[in-house]
PDB file of C-alpha atoms and ligand atoms in Angstrom:
ATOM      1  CA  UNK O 269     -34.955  87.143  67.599  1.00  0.00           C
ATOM      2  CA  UNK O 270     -33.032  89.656  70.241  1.00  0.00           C
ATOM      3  CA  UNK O 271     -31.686  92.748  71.062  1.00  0.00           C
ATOM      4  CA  UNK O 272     -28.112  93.156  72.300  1.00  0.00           C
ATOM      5  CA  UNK O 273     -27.857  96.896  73.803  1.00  0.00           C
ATOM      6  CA  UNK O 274     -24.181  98.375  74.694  1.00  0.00           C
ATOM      7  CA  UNK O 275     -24.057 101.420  76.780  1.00  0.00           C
ATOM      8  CA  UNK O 276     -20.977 103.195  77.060  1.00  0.00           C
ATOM      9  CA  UNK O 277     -20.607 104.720  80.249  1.00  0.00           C
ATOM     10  CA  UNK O 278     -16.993 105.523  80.802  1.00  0.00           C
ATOM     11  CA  UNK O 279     -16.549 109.177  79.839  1.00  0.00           C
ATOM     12  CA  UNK O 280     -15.823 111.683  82.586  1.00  0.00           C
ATOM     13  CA  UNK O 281     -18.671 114.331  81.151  1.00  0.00           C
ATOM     14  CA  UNK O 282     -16.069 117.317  81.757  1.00  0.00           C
ATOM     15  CA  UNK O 283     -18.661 119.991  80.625  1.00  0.00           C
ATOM     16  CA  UNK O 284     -21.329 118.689  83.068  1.00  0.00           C
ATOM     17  CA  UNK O 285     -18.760 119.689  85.911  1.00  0.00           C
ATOM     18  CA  UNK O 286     -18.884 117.987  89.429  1.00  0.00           C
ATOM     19  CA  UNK O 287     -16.704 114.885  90.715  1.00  0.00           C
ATOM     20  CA  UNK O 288     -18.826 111.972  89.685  1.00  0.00           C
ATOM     21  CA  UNK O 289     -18.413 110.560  86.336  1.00  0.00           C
ATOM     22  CA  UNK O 290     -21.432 111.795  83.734  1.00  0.00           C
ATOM     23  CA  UNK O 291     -23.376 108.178  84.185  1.00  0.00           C
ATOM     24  CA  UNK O 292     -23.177 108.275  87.808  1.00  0.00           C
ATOM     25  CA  UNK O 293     -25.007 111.457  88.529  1.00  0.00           C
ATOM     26  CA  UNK O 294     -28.144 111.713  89.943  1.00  0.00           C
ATOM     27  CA  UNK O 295     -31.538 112.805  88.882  1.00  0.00           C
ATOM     28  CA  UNK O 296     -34.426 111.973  90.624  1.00  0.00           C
ATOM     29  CA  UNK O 297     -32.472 109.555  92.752  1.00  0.00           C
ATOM     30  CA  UNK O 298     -31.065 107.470  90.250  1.00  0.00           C
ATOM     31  CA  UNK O 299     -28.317 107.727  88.275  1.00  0.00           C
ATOM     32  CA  UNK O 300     -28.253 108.478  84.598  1.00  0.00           C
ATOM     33  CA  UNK O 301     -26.765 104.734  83.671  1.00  0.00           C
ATOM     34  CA  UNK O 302     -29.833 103.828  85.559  1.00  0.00           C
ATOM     35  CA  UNK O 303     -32.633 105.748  84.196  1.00  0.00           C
ATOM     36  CA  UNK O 304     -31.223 104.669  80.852  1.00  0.00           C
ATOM     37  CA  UNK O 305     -31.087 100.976  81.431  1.00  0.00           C
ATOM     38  CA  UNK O 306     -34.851 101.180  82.819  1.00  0.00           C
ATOM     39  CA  UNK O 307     -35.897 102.787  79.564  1.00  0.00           C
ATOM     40  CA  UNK O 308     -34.501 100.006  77.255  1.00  0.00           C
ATOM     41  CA  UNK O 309     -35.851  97.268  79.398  1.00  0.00           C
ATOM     42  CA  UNK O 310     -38.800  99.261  79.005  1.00  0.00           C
ATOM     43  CA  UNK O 311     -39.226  99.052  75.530  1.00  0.00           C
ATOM     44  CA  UNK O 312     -40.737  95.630  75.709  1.00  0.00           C
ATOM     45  CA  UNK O 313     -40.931  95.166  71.438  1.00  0.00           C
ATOM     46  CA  UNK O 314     -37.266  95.279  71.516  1.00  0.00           C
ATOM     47  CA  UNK O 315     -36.557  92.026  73.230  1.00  0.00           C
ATOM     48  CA  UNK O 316     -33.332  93.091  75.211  1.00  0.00           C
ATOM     49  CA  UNK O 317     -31.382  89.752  76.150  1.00  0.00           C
ATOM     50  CA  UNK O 318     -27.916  91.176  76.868  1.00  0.00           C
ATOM     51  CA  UNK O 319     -26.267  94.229  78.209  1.00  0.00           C
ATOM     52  CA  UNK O 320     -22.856  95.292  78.051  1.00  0.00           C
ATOM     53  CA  UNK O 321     -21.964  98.263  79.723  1.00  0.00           C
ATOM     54  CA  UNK O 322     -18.541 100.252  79.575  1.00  0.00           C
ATOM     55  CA  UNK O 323     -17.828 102.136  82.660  1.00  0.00           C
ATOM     56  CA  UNK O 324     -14.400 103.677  83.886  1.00  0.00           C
ATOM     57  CA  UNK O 325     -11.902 101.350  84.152  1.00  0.00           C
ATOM     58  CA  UNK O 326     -11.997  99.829  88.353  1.00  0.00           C
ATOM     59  CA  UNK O 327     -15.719 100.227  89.057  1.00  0.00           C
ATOM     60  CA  UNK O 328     -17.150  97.072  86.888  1.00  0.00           C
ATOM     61  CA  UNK O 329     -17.893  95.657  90.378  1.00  0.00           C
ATOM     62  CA  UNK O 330     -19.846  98.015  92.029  1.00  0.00           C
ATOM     63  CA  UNK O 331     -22.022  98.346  88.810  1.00  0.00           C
ATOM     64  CA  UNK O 332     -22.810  95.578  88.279  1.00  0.00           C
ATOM     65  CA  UNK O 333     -24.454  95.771  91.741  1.00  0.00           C
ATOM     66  CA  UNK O 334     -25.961  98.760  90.941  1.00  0.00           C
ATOM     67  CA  UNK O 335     -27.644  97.235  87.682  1.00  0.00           C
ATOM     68  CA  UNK O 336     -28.431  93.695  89.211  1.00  0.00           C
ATOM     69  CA  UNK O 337     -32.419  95.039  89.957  1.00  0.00           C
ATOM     70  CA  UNK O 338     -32.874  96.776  86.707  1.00  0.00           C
ATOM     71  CA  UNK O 339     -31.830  93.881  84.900  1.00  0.00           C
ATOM     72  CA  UNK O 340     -34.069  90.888  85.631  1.00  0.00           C
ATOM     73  CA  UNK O 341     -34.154  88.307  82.661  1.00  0.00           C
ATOM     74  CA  UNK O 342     -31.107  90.003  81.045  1.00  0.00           C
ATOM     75  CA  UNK O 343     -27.499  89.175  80.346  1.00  0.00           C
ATOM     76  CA  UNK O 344     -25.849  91.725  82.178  1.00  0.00           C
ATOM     77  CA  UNK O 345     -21.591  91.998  81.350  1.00  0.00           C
ATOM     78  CA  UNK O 346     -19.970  95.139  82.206  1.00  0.00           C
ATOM     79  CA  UNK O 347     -16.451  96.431  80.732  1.00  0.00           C
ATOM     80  CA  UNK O 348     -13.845  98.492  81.395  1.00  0.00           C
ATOM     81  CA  UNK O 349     -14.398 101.800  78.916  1.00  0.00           C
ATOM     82  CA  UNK O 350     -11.287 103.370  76.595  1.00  0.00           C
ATOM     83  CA  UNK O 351     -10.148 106.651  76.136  1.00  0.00           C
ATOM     84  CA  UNK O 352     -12.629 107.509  73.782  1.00  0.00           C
ATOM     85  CA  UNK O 353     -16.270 106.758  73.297  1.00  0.00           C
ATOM     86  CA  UNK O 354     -15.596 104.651  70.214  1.00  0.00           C
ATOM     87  CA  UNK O 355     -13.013 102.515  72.056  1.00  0.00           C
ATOM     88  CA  UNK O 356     -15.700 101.885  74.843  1.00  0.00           C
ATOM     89  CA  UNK O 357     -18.322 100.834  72.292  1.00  0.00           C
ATOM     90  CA  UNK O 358     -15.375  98.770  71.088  1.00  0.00           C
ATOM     91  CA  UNK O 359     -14.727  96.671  74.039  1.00  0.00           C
ATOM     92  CA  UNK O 360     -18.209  96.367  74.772  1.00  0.00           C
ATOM     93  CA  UNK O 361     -19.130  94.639  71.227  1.00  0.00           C
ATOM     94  CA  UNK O 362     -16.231  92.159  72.289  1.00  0.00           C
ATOM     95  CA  UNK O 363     -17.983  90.723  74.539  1.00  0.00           C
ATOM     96  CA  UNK O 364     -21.646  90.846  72.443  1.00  0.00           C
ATOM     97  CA  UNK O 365     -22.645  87.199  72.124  1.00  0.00           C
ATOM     98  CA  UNK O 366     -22.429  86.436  68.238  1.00  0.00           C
ATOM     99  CA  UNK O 367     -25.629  83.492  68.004  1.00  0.00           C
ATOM    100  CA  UNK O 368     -29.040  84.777  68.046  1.00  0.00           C
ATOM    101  CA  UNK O 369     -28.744  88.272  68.259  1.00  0.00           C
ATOM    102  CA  UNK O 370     -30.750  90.022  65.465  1.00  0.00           C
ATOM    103  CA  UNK O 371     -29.956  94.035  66.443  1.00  0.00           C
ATOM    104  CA  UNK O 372     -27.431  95.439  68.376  1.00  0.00           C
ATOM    105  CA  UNK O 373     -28.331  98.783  70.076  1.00  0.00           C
ATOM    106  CA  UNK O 374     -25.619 101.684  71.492  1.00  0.00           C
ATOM    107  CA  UNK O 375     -26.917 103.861  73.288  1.00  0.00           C
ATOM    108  CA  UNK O 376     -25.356 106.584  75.625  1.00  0.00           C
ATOM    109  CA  UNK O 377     -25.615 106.819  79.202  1.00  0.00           C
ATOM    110  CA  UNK O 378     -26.191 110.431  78.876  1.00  0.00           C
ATOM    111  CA  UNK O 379     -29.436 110.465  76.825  1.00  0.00           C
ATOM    112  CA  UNK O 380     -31.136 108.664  79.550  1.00  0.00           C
ATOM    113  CA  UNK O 381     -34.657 109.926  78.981  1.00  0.00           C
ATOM    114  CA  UNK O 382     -35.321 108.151  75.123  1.00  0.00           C
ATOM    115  CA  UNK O 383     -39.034 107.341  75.687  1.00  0.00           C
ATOM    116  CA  UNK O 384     -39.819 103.979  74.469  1.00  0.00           C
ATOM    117  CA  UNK O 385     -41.349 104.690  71.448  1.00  0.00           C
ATOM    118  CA  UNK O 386     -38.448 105.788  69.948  1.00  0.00           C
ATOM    119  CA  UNK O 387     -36.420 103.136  71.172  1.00  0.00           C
ATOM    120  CA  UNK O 388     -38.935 100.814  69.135  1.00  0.00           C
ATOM    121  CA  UNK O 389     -38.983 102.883  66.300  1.00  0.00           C
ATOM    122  CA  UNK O 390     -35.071 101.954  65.709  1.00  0.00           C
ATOM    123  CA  UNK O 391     -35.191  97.994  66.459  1.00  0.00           C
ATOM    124  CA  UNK O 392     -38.083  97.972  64.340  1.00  0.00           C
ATOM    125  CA  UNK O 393     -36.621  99.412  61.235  1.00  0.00           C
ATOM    126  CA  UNK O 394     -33.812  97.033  61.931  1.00  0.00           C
ATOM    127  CA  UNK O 395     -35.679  94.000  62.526  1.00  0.00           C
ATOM    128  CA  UNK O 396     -37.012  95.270  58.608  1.00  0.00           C
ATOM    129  CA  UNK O 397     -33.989  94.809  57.156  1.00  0.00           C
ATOM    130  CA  UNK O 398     -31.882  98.357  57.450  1.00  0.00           C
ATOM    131  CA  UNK O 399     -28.032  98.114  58.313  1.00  0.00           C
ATOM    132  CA  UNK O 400     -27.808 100.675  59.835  1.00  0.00           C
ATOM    133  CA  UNK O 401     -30.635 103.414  62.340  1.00  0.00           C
ATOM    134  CA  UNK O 402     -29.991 106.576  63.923  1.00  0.00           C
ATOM    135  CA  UNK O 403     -33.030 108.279  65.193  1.00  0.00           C
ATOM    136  CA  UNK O 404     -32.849 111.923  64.140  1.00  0.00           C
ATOM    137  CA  UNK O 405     -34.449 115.186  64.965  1.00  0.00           C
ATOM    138  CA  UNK O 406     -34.712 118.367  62.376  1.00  0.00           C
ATOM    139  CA  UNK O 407     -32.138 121.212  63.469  1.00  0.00           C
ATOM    140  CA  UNK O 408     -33.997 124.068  64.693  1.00  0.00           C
ATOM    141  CA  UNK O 409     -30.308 126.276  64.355  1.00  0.00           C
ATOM    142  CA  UNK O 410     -29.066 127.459  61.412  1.00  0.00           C
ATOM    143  CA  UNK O 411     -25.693 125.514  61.539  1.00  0.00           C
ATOM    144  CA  UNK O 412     -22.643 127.980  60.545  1.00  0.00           C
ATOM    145  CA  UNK O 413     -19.446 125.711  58.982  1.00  0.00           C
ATOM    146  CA  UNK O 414     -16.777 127.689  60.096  1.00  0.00           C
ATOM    147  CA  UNK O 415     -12.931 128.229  58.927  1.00  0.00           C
ATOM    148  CA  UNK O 416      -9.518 127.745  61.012  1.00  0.00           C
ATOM    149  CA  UNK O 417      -9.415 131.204  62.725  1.00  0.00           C
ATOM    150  CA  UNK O 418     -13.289 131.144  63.785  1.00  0.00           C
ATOM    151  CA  UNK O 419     -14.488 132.947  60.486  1.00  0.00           C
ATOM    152  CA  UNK O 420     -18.054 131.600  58.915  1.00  0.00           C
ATOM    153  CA  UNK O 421     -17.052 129.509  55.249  1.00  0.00           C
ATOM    154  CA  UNK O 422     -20.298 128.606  54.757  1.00  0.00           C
ATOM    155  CA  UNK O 423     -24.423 127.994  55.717  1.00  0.00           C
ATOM    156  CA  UNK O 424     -25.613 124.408  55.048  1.00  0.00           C
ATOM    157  CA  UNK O 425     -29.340 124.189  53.884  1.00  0.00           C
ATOM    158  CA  UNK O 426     -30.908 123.540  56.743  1.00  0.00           C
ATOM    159  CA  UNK O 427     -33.530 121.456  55.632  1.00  0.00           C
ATOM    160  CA  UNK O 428     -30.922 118.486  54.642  1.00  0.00           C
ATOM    161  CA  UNK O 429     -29.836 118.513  58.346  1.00  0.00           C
ATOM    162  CA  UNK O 430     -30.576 116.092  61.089  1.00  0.00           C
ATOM    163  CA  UNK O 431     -29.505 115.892  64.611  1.00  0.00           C
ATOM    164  CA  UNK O 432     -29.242 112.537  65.517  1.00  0.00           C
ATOM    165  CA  UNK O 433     -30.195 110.734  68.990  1.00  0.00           C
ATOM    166  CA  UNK O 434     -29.455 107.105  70.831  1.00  0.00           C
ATOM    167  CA  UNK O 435     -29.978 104.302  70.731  1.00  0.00           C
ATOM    168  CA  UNK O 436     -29.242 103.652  67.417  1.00  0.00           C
ATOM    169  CA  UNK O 437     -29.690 100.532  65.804  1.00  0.00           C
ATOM    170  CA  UNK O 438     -27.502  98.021  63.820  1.00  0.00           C
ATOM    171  CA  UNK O 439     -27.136  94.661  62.237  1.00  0.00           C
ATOM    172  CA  UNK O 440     -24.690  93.144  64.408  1.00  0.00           C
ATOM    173  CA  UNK O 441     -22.209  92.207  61.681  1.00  0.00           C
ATOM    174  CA  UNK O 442     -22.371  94.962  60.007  1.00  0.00           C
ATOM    175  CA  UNK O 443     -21.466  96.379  63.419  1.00  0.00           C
ATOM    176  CA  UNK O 444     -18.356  94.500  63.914  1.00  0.00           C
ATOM    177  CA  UNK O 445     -16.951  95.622  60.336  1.00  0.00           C
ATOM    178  CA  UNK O 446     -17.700  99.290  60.780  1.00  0.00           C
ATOM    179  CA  UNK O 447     -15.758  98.785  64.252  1.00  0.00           C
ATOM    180  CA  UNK O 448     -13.320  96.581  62.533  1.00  0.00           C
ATOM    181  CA  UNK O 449     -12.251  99.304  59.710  1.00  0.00           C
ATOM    182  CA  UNK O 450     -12.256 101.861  62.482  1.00  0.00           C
ATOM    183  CA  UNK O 451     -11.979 105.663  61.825  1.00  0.00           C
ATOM    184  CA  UNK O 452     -10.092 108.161  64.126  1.00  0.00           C
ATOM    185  CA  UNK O 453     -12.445 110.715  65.733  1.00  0.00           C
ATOM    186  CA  UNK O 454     -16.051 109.008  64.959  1.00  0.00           C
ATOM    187  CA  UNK O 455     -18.472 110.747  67.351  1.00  0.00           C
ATOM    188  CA  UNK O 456     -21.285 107.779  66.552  1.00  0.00           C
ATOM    189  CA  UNK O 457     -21.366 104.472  65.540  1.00  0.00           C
ATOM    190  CA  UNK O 458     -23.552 105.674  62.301  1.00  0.00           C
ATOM    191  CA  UNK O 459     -19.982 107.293  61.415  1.00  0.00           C
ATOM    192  CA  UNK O 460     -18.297 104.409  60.796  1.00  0.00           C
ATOM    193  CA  UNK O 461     -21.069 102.217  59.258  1.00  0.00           C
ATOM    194  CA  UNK O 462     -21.390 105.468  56.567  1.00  0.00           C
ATOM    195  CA  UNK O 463     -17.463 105.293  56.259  1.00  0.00           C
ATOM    196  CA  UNK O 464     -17.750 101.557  54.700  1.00  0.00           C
ATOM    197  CA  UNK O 465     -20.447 102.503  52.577  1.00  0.00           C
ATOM    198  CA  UNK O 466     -23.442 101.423  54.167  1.00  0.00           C
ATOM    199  CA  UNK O 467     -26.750 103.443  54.391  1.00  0.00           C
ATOM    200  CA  UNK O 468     -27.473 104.923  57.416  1.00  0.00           C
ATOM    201  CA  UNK O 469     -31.344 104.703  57.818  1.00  0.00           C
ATOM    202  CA  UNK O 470     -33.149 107.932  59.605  1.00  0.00           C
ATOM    203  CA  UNK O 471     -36.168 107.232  62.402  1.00  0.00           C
ATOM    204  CA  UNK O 472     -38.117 109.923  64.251  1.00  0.00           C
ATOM    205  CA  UNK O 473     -36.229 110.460  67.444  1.00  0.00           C
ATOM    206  CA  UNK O 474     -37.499 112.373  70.559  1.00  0.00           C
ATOM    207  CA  UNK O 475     -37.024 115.650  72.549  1.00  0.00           C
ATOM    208  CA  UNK O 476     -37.114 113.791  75.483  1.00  0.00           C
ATOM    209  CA  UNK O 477     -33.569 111.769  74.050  1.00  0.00           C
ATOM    210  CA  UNK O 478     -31.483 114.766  74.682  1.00  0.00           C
ATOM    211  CA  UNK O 479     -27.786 114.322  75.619  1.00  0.00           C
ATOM    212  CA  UNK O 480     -27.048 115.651  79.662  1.00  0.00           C
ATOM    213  CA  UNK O 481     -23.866 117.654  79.011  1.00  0.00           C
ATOM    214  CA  UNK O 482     -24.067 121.031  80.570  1.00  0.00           C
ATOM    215  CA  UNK O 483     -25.340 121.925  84.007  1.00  0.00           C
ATOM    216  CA  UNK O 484     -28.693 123.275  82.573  1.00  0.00           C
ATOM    217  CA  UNK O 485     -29.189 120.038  81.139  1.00  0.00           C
ATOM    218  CA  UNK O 486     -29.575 118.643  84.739  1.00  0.00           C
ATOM    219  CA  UNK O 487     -32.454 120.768  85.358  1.00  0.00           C
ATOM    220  CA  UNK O 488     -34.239 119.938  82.409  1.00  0.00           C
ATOM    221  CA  UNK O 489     -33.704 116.387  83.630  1.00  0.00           C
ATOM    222  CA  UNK O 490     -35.249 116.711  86.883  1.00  0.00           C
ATOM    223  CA  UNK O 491     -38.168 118.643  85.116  1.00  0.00           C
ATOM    224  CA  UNK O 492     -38.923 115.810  82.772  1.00  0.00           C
ATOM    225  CA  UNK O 493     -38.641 113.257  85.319  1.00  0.00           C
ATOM    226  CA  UNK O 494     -40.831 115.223  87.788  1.00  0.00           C
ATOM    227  CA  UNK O 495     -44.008 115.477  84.561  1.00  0.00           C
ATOM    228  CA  UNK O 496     -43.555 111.619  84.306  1.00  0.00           C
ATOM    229  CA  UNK O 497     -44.282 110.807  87.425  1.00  0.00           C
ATOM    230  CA  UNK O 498     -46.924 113.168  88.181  1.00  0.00           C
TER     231      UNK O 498
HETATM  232  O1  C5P V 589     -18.990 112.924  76.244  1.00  0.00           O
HETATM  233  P1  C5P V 589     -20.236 112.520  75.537  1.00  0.00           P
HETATM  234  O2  C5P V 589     -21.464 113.164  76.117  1.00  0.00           O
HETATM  235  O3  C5P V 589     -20.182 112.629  74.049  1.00  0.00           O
HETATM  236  O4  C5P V 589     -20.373 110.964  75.840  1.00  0.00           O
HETATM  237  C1  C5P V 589     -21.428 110.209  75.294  1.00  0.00           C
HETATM  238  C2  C5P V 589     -21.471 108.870  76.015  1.00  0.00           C
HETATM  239  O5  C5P V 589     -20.248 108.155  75.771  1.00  0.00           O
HETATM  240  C3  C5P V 589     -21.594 109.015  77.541  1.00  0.00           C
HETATM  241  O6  C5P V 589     -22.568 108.082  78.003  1.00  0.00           O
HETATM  242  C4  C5P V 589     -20.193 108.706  78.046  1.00  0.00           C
HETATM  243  O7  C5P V 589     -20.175 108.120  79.334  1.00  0.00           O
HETATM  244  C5  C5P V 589     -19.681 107.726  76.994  1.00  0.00           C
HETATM  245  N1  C5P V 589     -18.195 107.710  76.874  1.00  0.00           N
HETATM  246  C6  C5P V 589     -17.510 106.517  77.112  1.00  0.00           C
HETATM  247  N2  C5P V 589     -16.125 106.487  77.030  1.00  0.00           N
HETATM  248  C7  C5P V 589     -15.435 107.596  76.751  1.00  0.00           C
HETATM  249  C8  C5P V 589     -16.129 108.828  76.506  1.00  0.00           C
HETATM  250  C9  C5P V 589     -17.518 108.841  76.565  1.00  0.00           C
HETATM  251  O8  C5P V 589     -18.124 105.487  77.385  1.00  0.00           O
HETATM  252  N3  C5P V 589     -14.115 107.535  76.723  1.00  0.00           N
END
């Protein structure tokens, strides 16, 4: 069986500053949407078959060009994105052909450095019969919950929490109900899938999987890439 991957790509990436949209920045001399596509293609256990990308609404054309070498032997449909990341995940599992896909990964354009270990780790627990896989990291913060004027209301116990990465990892129908039910402000897919009651199954994600969002982040980038290749 195969993997169906959706990468939304449409979201300015405000925080990161500049003019180009988050995806489109370069490090290394590719963009971000690129470096990520190369990585799932990479992971070689995962069977990628299709791609659906969500980019800002007016430049499906020149992506697709962009993508058309880093996607040999893949279906490769690109979509307009929405105003939020859930929408774009949205319209991209719209177009997610329904027969013969066994996983369905969504990834972000911004964590464009998941080694492909990781990226295995999640189809793998999948493809063994979880709903539902978010690869997750232990939180090396102690996480404040804080109260309407900024005031601390409480300290979770740290060693419950998780951060979790991309790609993660889902049945596909179990997909398309968790998008189906929806839920206003859901920051990952996970989110919704938890929201209908389904368990959300933890893998061991990766430092390298961070999220680009701040300049810094850029740097750290370049650093990374720049080991790798030594
Ligand atoms: O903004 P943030 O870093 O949380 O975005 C995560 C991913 O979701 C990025 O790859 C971004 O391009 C994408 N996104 C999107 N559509 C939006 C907002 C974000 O595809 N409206």
């Amino acid at each position: 069986m195969s993997t169906a991957a959706i990468i939304p790509a449409a979201g300015l990436g405000l925080r990161l500053g500049g003019e180009t949209p988050k995806a489109f920045r370069e490090v290394g001399g590719d963009s971000l949407l690129v470096h990520a596509v190369r990585g799932l293609k990479a992971a070689s256990a995962a069977d990628l078959v299709c791609l659906v990308v969500a980019v800002p609404p007016g430049s499906e054309e020149s992506v697709v060009k962009e993508l058309g070498p880093y996607v040999e032997g893949v279906e490769l449909l690109v979509v307009a994105g929405g105003a939020e990341r859930s929408d774009s995940v949205a319209a991209a599992l719209a177009v997610v052909p329904v027969e013969g896909i066994d996983c369905v990964l969504v990834h972000d354009a911004a964590r464009a450095f998941v080694p492909v270990d990781a990226i295995e780790r999640v189809v793998a627990a999948v493809r063994a019969g979880a709903a539902a896989v978010v690869p997750a990291l232990p939180v090396t913060d102690t996480i404040k919950q804080i109260g309407p004027g900024g005031e601390v209301v409480g300290t979770p116990d740290r060693s419950t929490l998780v951060a979790v990465q991309t790609p993660q990892g889902f049945d596909p129908e179990v997909l398309r109900r968790a998008h189906a039910a929806g839920v206003v402000g859901a920051t990952d897919d996970a989110m919704l899938c938890e929201r209908l009651g389904v368990t959300v199954v933890t893998v061991e994600g990766s430092t390298d999987a961070f999220k680009v969002t701040r300049p810094q982040d850029l740097l750290l980038a370049e650093a990374l890439l720049a080991e790798r290749r030594a």
